[in-house]
JSON list of C-alpha atoms in Angstrom, two decimals:
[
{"chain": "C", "resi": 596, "resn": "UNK", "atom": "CA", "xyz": [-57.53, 18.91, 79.11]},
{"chain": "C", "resi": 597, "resn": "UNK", "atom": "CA", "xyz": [-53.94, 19.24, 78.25]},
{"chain": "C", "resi": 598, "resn": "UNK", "atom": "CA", "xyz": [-51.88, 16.16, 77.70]},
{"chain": "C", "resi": 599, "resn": "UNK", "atom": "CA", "xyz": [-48.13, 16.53, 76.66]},
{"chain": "C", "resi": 600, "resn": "UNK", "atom": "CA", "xyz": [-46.49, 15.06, 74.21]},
{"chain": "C", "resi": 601, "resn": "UNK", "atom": "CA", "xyz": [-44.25, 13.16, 76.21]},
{"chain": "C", "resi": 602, "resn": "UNK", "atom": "CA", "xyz": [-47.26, 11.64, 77.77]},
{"chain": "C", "resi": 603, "resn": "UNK", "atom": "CA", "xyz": [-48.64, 10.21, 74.24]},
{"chain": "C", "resi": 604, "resn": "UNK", "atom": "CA", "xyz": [-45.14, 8.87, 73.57]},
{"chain": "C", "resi": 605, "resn": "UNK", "atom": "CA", "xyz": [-45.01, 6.94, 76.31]},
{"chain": "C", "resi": 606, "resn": "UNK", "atom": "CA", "xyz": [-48.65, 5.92, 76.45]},
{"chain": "C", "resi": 607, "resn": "UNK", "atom": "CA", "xyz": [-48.22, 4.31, 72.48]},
{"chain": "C", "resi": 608, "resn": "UNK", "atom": "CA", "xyz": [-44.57, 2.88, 73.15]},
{"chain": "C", "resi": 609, "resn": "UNK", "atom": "CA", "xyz": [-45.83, -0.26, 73.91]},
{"chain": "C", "resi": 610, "resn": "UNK", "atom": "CA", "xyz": [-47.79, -0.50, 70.62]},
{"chain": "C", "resi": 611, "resn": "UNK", "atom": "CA", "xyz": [-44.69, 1.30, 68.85]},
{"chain": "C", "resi": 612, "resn": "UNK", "atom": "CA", "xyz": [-42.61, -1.78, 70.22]},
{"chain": "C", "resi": 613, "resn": "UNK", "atom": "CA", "xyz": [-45.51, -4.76, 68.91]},
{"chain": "C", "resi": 614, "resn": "UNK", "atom": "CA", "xyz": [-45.23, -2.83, 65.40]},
{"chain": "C", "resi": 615, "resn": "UNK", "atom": "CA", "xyz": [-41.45, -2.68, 65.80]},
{"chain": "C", "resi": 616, "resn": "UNK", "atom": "CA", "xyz": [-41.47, -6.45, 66.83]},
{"chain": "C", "resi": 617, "resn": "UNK", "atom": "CA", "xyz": [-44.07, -7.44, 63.92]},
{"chain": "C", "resi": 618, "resn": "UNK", "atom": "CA", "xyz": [-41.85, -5.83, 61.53]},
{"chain": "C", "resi": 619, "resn": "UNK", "atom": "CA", "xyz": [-38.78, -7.16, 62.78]},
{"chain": "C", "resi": 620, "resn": "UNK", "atom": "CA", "xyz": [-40.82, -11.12, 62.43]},
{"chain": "C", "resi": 621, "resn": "UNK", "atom": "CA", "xyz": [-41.62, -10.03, 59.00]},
{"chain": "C", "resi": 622, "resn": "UNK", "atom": "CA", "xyz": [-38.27, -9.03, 58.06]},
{"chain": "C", "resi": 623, "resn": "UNK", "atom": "CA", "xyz": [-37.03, -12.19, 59.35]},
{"chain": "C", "resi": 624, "resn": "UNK", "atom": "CA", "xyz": [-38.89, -14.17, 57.12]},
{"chain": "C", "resi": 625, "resn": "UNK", "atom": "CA", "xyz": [-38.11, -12.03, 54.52]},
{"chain": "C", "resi": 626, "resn": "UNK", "atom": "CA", "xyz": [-34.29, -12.93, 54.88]},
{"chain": "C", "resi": 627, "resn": "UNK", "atom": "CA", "xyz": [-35.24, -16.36, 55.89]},
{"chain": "C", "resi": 628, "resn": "UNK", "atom": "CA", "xyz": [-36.77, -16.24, 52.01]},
{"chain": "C", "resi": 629, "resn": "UNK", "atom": "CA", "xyz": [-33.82, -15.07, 50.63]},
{"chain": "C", "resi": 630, "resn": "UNK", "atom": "CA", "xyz": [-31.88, -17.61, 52.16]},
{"chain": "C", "resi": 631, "resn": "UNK", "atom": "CA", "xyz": [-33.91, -20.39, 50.76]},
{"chain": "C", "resi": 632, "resn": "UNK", "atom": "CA", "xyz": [-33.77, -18.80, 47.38]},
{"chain": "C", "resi": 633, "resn": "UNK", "atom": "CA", "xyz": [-29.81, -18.40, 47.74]},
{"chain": "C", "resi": 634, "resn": "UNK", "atom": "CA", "xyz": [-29.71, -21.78, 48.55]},
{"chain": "C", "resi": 635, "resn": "UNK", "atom": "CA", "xyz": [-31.38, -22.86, 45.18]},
{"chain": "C", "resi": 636, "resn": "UNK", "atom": "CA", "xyz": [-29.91, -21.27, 43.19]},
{"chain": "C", "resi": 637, "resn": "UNK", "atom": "CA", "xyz": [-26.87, -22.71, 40.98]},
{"chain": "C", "resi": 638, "resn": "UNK", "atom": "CA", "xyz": [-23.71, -21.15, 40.30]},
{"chain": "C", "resi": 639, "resn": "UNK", "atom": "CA", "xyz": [-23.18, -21.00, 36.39]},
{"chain": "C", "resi": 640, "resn": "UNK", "atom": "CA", "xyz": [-19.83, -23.86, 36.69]},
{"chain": "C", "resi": 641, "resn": "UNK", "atom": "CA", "xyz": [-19.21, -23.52, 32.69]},
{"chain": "C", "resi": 642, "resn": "UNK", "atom": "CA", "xyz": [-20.42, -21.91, 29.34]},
{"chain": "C", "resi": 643, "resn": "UNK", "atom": "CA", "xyz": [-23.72, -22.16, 27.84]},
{"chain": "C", "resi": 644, "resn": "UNK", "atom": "CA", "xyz": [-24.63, -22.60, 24.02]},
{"chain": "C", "resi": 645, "resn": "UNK", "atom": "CA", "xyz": [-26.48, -18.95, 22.78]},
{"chain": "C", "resi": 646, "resn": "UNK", "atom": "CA", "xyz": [-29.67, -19.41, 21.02]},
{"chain": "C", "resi": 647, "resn": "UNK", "atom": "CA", "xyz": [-31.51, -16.92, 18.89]},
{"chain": "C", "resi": 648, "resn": "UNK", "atom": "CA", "xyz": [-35.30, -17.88, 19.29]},
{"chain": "C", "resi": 649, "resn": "UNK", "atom": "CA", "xyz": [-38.24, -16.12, 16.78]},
{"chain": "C", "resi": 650, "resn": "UNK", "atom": "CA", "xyz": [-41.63, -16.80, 18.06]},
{"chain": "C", "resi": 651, "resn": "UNK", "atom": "CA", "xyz": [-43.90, -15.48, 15.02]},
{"chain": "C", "resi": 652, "resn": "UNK", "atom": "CA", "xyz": [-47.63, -15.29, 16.07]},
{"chain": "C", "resi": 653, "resn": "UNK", "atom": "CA", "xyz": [-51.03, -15.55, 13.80]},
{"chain": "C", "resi": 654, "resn": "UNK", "atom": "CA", "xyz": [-51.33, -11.81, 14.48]},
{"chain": "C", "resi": 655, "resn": "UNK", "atom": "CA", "xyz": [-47.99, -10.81, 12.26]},
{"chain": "C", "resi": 656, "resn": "UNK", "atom": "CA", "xyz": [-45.80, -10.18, 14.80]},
{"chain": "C", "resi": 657, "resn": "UNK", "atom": "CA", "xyz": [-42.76, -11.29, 15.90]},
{"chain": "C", "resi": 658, "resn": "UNK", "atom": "CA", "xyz": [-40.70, -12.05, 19.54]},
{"chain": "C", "resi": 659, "resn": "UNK", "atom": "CA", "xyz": [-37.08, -12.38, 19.51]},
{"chain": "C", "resi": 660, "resn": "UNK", "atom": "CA", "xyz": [-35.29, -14.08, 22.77]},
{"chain": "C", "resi": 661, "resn": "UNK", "atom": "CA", "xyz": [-32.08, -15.34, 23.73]},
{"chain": "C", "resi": 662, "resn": "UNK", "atom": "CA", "xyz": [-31.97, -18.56, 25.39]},
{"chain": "C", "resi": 663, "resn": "UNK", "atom": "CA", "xyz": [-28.43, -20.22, 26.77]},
{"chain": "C", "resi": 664, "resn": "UNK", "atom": "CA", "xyz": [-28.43, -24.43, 26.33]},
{"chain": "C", "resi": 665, "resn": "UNK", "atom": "CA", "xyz": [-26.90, -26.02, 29.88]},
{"chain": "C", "resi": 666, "resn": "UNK", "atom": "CA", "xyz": [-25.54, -28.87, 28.55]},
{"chain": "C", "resi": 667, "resn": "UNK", "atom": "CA", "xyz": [-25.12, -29.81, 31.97]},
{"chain": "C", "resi": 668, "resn": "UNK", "atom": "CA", "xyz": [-28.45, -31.04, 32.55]},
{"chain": "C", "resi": 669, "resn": "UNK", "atom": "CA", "xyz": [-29.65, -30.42, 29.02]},
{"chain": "C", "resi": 670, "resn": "UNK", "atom": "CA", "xyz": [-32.70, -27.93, 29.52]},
{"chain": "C", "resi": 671, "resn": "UNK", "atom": "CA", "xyz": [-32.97, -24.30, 28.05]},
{"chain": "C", "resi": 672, "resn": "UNK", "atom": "CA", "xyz": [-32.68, -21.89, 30.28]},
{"chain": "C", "resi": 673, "resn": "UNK", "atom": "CA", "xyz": [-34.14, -18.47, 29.68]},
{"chain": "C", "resi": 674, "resn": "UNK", "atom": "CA", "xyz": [-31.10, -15.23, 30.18]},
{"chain": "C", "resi": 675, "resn": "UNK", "atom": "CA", "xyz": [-32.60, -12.95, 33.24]},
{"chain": "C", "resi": 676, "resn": "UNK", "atom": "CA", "xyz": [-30.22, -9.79, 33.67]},
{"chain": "C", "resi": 677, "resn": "UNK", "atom": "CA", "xyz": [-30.07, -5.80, 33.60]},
{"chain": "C", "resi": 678, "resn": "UNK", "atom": "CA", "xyz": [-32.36, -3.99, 31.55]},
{"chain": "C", "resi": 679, "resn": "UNK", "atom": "CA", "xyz": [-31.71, -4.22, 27.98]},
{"chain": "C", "resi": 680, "resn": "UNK", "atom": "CA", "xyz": [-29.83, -7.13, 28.61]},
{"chain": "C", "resi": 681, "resn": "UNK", "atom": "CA", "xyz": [-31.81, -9.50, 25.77]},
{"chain": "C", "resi": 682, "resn": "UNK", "atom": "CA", "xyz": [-31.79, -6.28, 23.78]},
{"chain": "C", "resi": 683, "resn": "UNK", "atom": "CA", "xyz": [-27.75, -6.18, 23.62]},
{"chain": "C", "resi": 684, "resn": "UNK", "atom": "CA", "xyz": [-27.74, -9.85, 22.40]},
{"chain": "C", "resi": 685, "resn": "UNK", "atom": "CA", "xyz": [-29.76, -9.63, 20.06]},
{"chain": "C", "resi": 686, "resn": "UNK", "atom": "CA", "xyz": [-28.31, -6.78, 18.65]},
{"chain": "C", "resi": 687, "resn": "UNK", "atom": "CA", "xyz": [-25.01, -9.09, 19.14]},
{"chain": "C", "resi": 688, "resn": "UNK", "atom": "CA", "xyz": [-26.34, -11.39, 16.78]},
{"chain": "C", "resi": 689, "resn": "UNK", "atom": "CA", "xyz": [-27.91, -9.06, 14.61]},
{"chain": "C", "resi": 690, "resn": "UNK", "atom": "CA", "xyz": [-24.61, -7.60, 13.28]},
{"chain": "C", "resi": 691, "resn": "UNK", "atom": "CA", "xyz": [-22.91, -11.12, 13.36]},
{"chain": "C", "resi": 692, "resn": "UNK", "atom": "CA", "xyz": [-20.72, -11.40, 16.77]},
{"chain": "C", "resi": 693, "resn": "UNK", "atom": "CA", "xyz": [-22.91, -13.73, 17.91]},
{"chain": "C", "resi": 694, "resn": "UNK", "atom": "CA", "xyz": [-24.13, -17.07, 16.14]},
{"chain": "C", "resi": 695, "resn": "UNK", "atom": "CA", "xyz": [-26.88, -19.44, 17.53]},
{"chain": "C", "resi": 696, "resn": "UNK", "atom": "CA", "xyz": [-26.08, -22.71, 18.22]},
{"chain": "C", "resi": 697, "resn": "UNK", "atom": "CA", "xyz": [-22.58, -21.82, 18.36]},
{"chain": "C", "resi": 698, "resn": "UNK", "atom": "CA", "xyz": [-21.50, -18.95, 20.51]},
{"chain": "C", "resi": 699, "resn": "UNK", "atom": "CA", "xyz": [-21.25, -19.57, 23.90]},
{"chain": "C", "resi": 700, "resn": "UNK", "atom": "CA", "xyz": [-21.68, -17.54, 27.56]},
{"chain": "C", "resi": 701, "resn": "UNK", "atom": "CA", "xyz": [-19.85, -17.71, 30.71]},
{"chain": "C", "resi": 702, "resn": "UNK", "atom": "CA", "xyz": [-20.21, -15.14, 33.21]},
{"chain": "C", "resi": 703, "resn": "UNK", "atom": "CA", "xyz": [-18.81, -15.04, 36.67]},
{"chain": "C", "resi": 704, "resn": "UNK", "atom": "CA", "xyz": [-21.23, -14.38, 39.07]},
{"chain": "C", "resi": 705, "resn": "UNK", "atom": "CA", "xyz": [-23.99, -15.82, 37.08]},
{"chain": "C", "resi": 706, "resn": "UNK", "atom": "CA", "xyz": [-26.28, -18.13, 38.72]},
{"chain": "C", "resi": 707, "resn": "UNK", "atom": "CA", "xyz": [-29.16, -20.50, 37.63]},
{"chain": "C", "resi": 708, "resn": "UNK", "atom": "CA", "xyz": [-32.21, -19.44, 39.50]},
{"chain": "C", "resi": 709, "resn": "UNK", "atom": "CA", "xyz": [-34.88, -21.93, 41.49]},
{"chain": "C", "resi": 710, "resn": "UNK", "atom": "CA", "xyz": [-37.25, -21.37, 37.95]},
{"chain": "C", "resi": 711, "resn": "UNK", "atom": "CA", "xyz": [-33.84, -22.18, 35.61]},
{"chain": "C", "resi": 712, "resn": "UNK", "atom": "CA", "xyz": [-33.29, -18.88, 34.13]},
{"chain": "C", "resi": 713, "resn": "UNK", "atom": "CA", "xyz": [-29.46, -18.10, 33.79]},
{"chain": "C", "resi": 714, "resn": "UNK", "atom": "CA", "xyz": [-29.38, -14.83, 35.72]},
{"chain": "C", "resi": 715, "resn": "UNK", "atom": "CA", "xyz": [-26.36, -12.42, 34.74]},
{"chain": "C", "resi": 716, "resn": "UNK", "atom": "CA", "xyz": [-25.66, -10.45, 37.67]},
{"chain": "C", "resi": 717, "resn": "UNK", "atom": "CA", "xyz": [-24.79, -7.09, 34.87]},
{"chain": "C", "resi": 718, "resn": "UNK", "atom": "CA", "xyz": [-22.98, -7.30, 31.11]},
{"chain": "C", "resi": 719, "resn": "UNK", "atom": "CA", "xyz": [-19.51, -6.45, 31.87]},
{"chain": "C", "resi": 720, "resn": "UNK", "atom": "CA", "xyz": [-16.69, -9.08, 31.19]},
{"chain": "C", "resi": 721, "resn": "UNK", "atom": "CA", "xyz": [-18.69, -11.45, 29.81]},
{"chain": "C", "resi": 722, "resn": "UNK", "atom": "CA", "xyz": [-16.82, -14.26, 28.23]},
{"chain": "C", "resi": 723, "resn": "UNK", "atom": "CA", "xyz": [-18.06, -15.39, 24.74]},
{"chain": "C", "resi": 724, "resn": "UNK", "atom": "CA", "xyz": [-16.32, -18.03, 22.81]},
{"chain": "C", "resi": 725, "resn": "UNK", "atom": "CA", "xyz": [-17.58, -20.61, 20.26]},
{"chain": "C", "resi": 726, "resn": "UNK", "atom": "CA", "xyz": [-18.39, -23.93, 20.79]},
{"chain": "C", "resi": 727, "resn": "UNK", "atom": "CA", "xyz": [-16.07, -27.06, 20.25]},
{"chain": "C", "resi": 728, "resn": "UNK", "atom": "CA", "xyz": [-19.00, -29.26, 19.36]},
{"chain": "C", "resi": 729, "resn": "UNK", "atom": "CA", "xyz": [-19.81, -29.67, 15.38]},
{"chain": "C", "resi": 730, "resn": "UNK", "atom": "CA", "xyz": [-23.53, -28.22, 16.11]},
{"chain": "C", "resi": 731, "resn": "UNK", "atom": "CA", "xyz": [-23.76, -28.53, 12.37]},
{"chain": "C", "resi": 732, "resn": "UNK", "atom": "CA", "xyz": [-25.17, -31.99, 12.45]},
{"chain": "C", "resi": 733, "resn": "UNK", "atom": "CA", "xyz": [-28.42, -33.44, 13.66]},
{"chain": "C", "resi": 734, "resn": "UNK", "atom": "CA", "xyz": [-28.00, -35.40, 16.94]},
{"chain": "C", "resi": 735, "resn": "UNK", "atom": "CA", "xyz": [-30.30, -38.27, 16.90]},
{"chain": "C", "resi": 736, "resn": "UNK", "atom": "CA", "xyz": [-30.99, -40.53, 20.34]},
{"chain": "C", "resi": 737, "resn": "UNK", "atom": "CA", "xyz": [-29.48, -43.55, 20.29]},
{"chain": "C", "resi": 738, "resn": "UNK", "atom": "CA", "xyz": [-31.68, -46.30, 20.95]},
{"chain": "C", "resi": 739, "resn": "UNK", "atom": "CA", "xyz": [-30.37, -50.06, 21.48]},
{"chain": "C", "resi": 740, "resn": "UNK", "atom": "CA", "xyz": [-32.21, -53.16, 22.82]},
{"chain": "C", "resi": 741, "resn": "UNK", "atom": "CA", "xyz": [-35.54, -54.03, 22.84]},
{"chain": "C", "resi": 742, "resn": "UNK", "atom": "CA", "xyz": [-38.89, -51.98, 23.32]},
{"chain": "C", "resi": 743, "resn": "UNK", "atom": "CA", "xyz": [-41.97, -52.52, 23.90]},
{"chain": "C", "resi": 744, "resn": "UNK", "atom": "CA", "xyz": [-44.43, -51.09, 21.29]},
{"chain": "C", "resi": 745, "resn": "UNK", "atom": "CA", "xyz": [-48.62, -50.70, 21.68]},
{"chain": "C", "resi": 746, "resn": "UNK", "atom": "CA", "xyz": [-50.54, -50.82, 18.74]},
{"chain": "C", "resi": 747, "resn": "UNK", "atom": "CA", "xyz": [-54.39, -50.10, 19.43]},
{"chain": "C", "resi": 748, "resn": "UNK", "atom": "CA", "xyz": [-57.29, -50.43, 17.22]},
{"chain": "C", "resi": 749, "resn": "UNK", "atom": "CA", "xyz": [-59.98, -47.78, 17.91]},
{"chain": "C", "resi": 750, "resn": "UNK", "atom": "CA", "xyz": [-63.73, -48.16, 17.68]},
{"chain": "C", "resi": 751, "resn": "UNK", "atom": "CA", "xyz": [-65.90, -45.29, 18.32]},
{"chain": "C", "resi": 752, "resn": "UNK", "atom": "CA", "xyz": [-69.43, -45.61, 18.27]},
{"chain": "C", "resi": 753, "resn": "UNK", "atom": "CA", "xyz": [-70.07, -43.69, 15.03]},
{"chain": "C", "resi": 754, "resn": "UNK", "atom": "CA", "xyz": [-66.72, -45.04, 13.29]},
{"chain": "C", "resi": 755, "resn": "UNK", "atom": "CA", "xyz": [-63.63, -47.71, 13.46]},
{"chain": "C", "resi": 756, "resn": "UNK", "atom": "CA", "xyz": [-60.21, -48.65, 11.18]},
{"chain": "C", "resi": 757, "resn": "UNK", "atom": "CA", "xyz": [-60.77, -50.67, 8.25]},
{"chain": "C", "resi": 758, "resn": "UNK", "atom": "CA", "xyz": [-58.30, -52.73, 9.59]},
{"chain": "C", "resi": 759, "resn": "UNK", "atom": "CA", "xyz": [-58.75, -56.13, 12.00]},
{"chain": "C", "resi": 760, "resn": "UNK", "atom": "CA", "xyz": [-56.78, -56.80, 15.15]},
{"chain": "C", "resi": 761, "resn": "UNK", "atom": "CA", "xyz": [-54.97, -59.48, 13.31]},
{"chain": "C", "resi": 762, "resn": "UNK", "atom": "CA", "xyz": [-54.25, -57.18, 10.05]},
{"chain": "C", "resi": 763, "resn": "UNK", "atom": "CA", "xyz": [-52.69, -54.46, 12.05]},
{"chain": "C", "resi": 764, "resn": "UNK", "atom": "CA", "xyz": [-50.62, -56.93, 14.49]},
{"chain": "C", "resi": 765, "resn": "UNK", "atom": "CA", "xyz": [-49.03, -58.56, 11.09]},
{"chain": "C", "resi": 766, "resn": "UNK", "atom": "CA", "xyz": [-48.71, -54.80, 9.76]},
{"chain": "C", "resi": 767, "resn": "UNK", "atom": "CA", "xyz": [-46.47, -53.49, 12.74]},
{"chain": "C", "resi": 768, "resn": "UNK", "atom": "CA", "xyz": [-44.77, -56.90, 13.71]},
{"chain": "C", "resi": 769, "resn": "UNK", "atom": "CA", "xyz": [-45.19, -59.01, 11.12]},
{"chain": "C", "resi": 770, "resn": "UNK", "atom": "CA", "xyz": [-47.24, -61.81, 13.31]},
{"chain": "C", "resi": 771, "resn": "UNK", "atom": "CA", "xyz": [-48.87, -63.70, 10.02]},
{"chain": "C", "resi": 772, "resn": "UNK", "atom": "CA", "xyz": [-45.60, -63.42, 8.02]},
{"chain": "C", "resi": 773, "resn": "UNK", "atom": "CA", "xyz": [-45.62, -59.80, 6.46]},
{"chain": "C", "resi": 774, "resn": "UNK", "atom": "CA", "xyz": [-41.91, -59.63, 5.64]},
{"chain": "C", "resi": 775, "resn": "UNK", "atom": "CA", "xyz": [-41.85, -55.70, 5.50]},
{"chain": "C", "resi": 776, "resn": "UNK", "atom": "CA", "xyz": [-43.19, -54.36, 8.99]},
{"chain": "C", "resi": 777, "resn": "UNK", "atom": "CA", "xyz": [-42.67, -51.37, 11.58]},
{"chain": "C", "resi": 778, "resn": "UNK", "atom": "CA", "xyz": [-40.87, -53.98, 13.38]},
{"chain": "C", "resi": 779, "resn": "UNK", "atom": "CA", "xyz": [-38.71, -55.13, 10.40]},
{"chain": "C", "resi": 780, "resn": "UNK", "atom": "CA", "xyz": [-37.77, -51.54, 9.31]},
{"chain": "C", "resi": 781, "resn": "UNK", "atom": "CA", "xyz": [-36.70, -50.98, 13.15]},
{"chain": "C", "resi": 782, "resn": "UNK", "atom": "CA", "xyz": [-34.41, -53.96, 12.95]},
{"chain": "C", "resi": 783, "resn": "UNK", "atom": "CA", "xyz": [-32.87, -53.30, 9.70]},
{"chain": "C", "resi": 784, "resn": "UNK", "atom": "CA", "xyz": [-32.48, -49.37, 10.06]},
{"chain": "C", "resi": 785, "resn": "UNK", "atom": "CA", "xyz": [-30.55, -49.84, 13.88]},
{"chain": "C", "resi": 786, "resn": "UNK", "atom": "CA", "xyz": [-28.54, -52.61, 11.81]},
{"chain": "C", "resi": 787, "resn": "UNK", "atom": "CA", "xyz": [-30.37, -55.32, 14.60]},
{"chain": "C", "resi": 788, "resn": "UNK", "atom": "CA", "xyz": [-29.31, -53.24, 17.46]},
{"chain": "C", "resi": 789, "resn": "UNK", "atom": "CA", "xyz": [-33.39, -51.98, 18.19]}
]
């Protein structure tokens, strides 16, 4: 029996199109994902603070990362870009151009991904500058009004504080006149204002 090629072609077109038509679905959903993605992610709108990080580990060795701080919603984001892209700032660093905690990054193009990691799109033209803020000094929360405050005594059934319920109430907020409490110390280190 002799069959021609011709005759095979057309015999698996309509297969050939269901393949073509499955692949066409899937690459549709494909861009339908990329979409989704696009629309989650967040244009980088100004400059981020640089930080060196040095995770040591019980083994002896040592990680070093570069992290950007978004003050404009205050979380840490992780630098994704080009290979050798956290290689470059920490050599940056290394020999001084950059400083943690006060160089900053601004890149056009950059974008904060749907995990949070600043994404730099490739190195060129990237805009570091230092930042205005005095990063020098600790910056505490500030705390005014009043809080509540739980203090629990714990019993286990081999063990329990030496304290009583009533000794460790008067202890934190001074309920049978202990002048010098947690709750005293609060007032007079907010100056009343806690």
């Amino acid at each position: 029996m002799h069959i021609s090629t011709a005759a095979i072609a057309l015999a698996l077109s309509p297969f050939a199109t269901a393949i073509e038509g499955s692949n066409a679905r899937n690459l549709r959903a494909n861009v339908n994902k990329t979409k989704t993605k696009i629309k989650n992610n967040r244009p980088q709108s100004k400059a981020c603070l640089l930080l060196l990080k040095e995770t040591r580990f019980l083994d002896g060795t040592n990680l070093e990362e570069v992290d950007c701080f978004d003050s404009s919603n205050g979380l840490i984001a992780k630098i994704k870009g080009p290979n050798g892209a956290q290689e470059d700032f920490i050599r940056r660093f290394k020999n001084g151009e950059l400083k943690s905690g006060k160089s900053t990054l601004k890149k056009n193009g950059a974008y904060f991904d749907e995990d949070g990691n600043l994404v730099l799109p490739n190195l060129d033209n990237l805009e570091i500058g230092e930042s205005s803020e005095n990063t020098d000094k600790r910056r505490l929360a500030t705390v005014v009004g009043d809080k509540e405050m739980l203090a629990i005594r714990v019993v286990a059934p081999d063990a329990s504080t030496t304290s009583s319920e009533s000794e460790i109430s008067d202890s934190w907020f001074g309920t049978s006149g202990d002048p010098v409490n947690l709750k005293s110390q609060y007032a007079a280190c907010s100056y009343g204002q806690l």
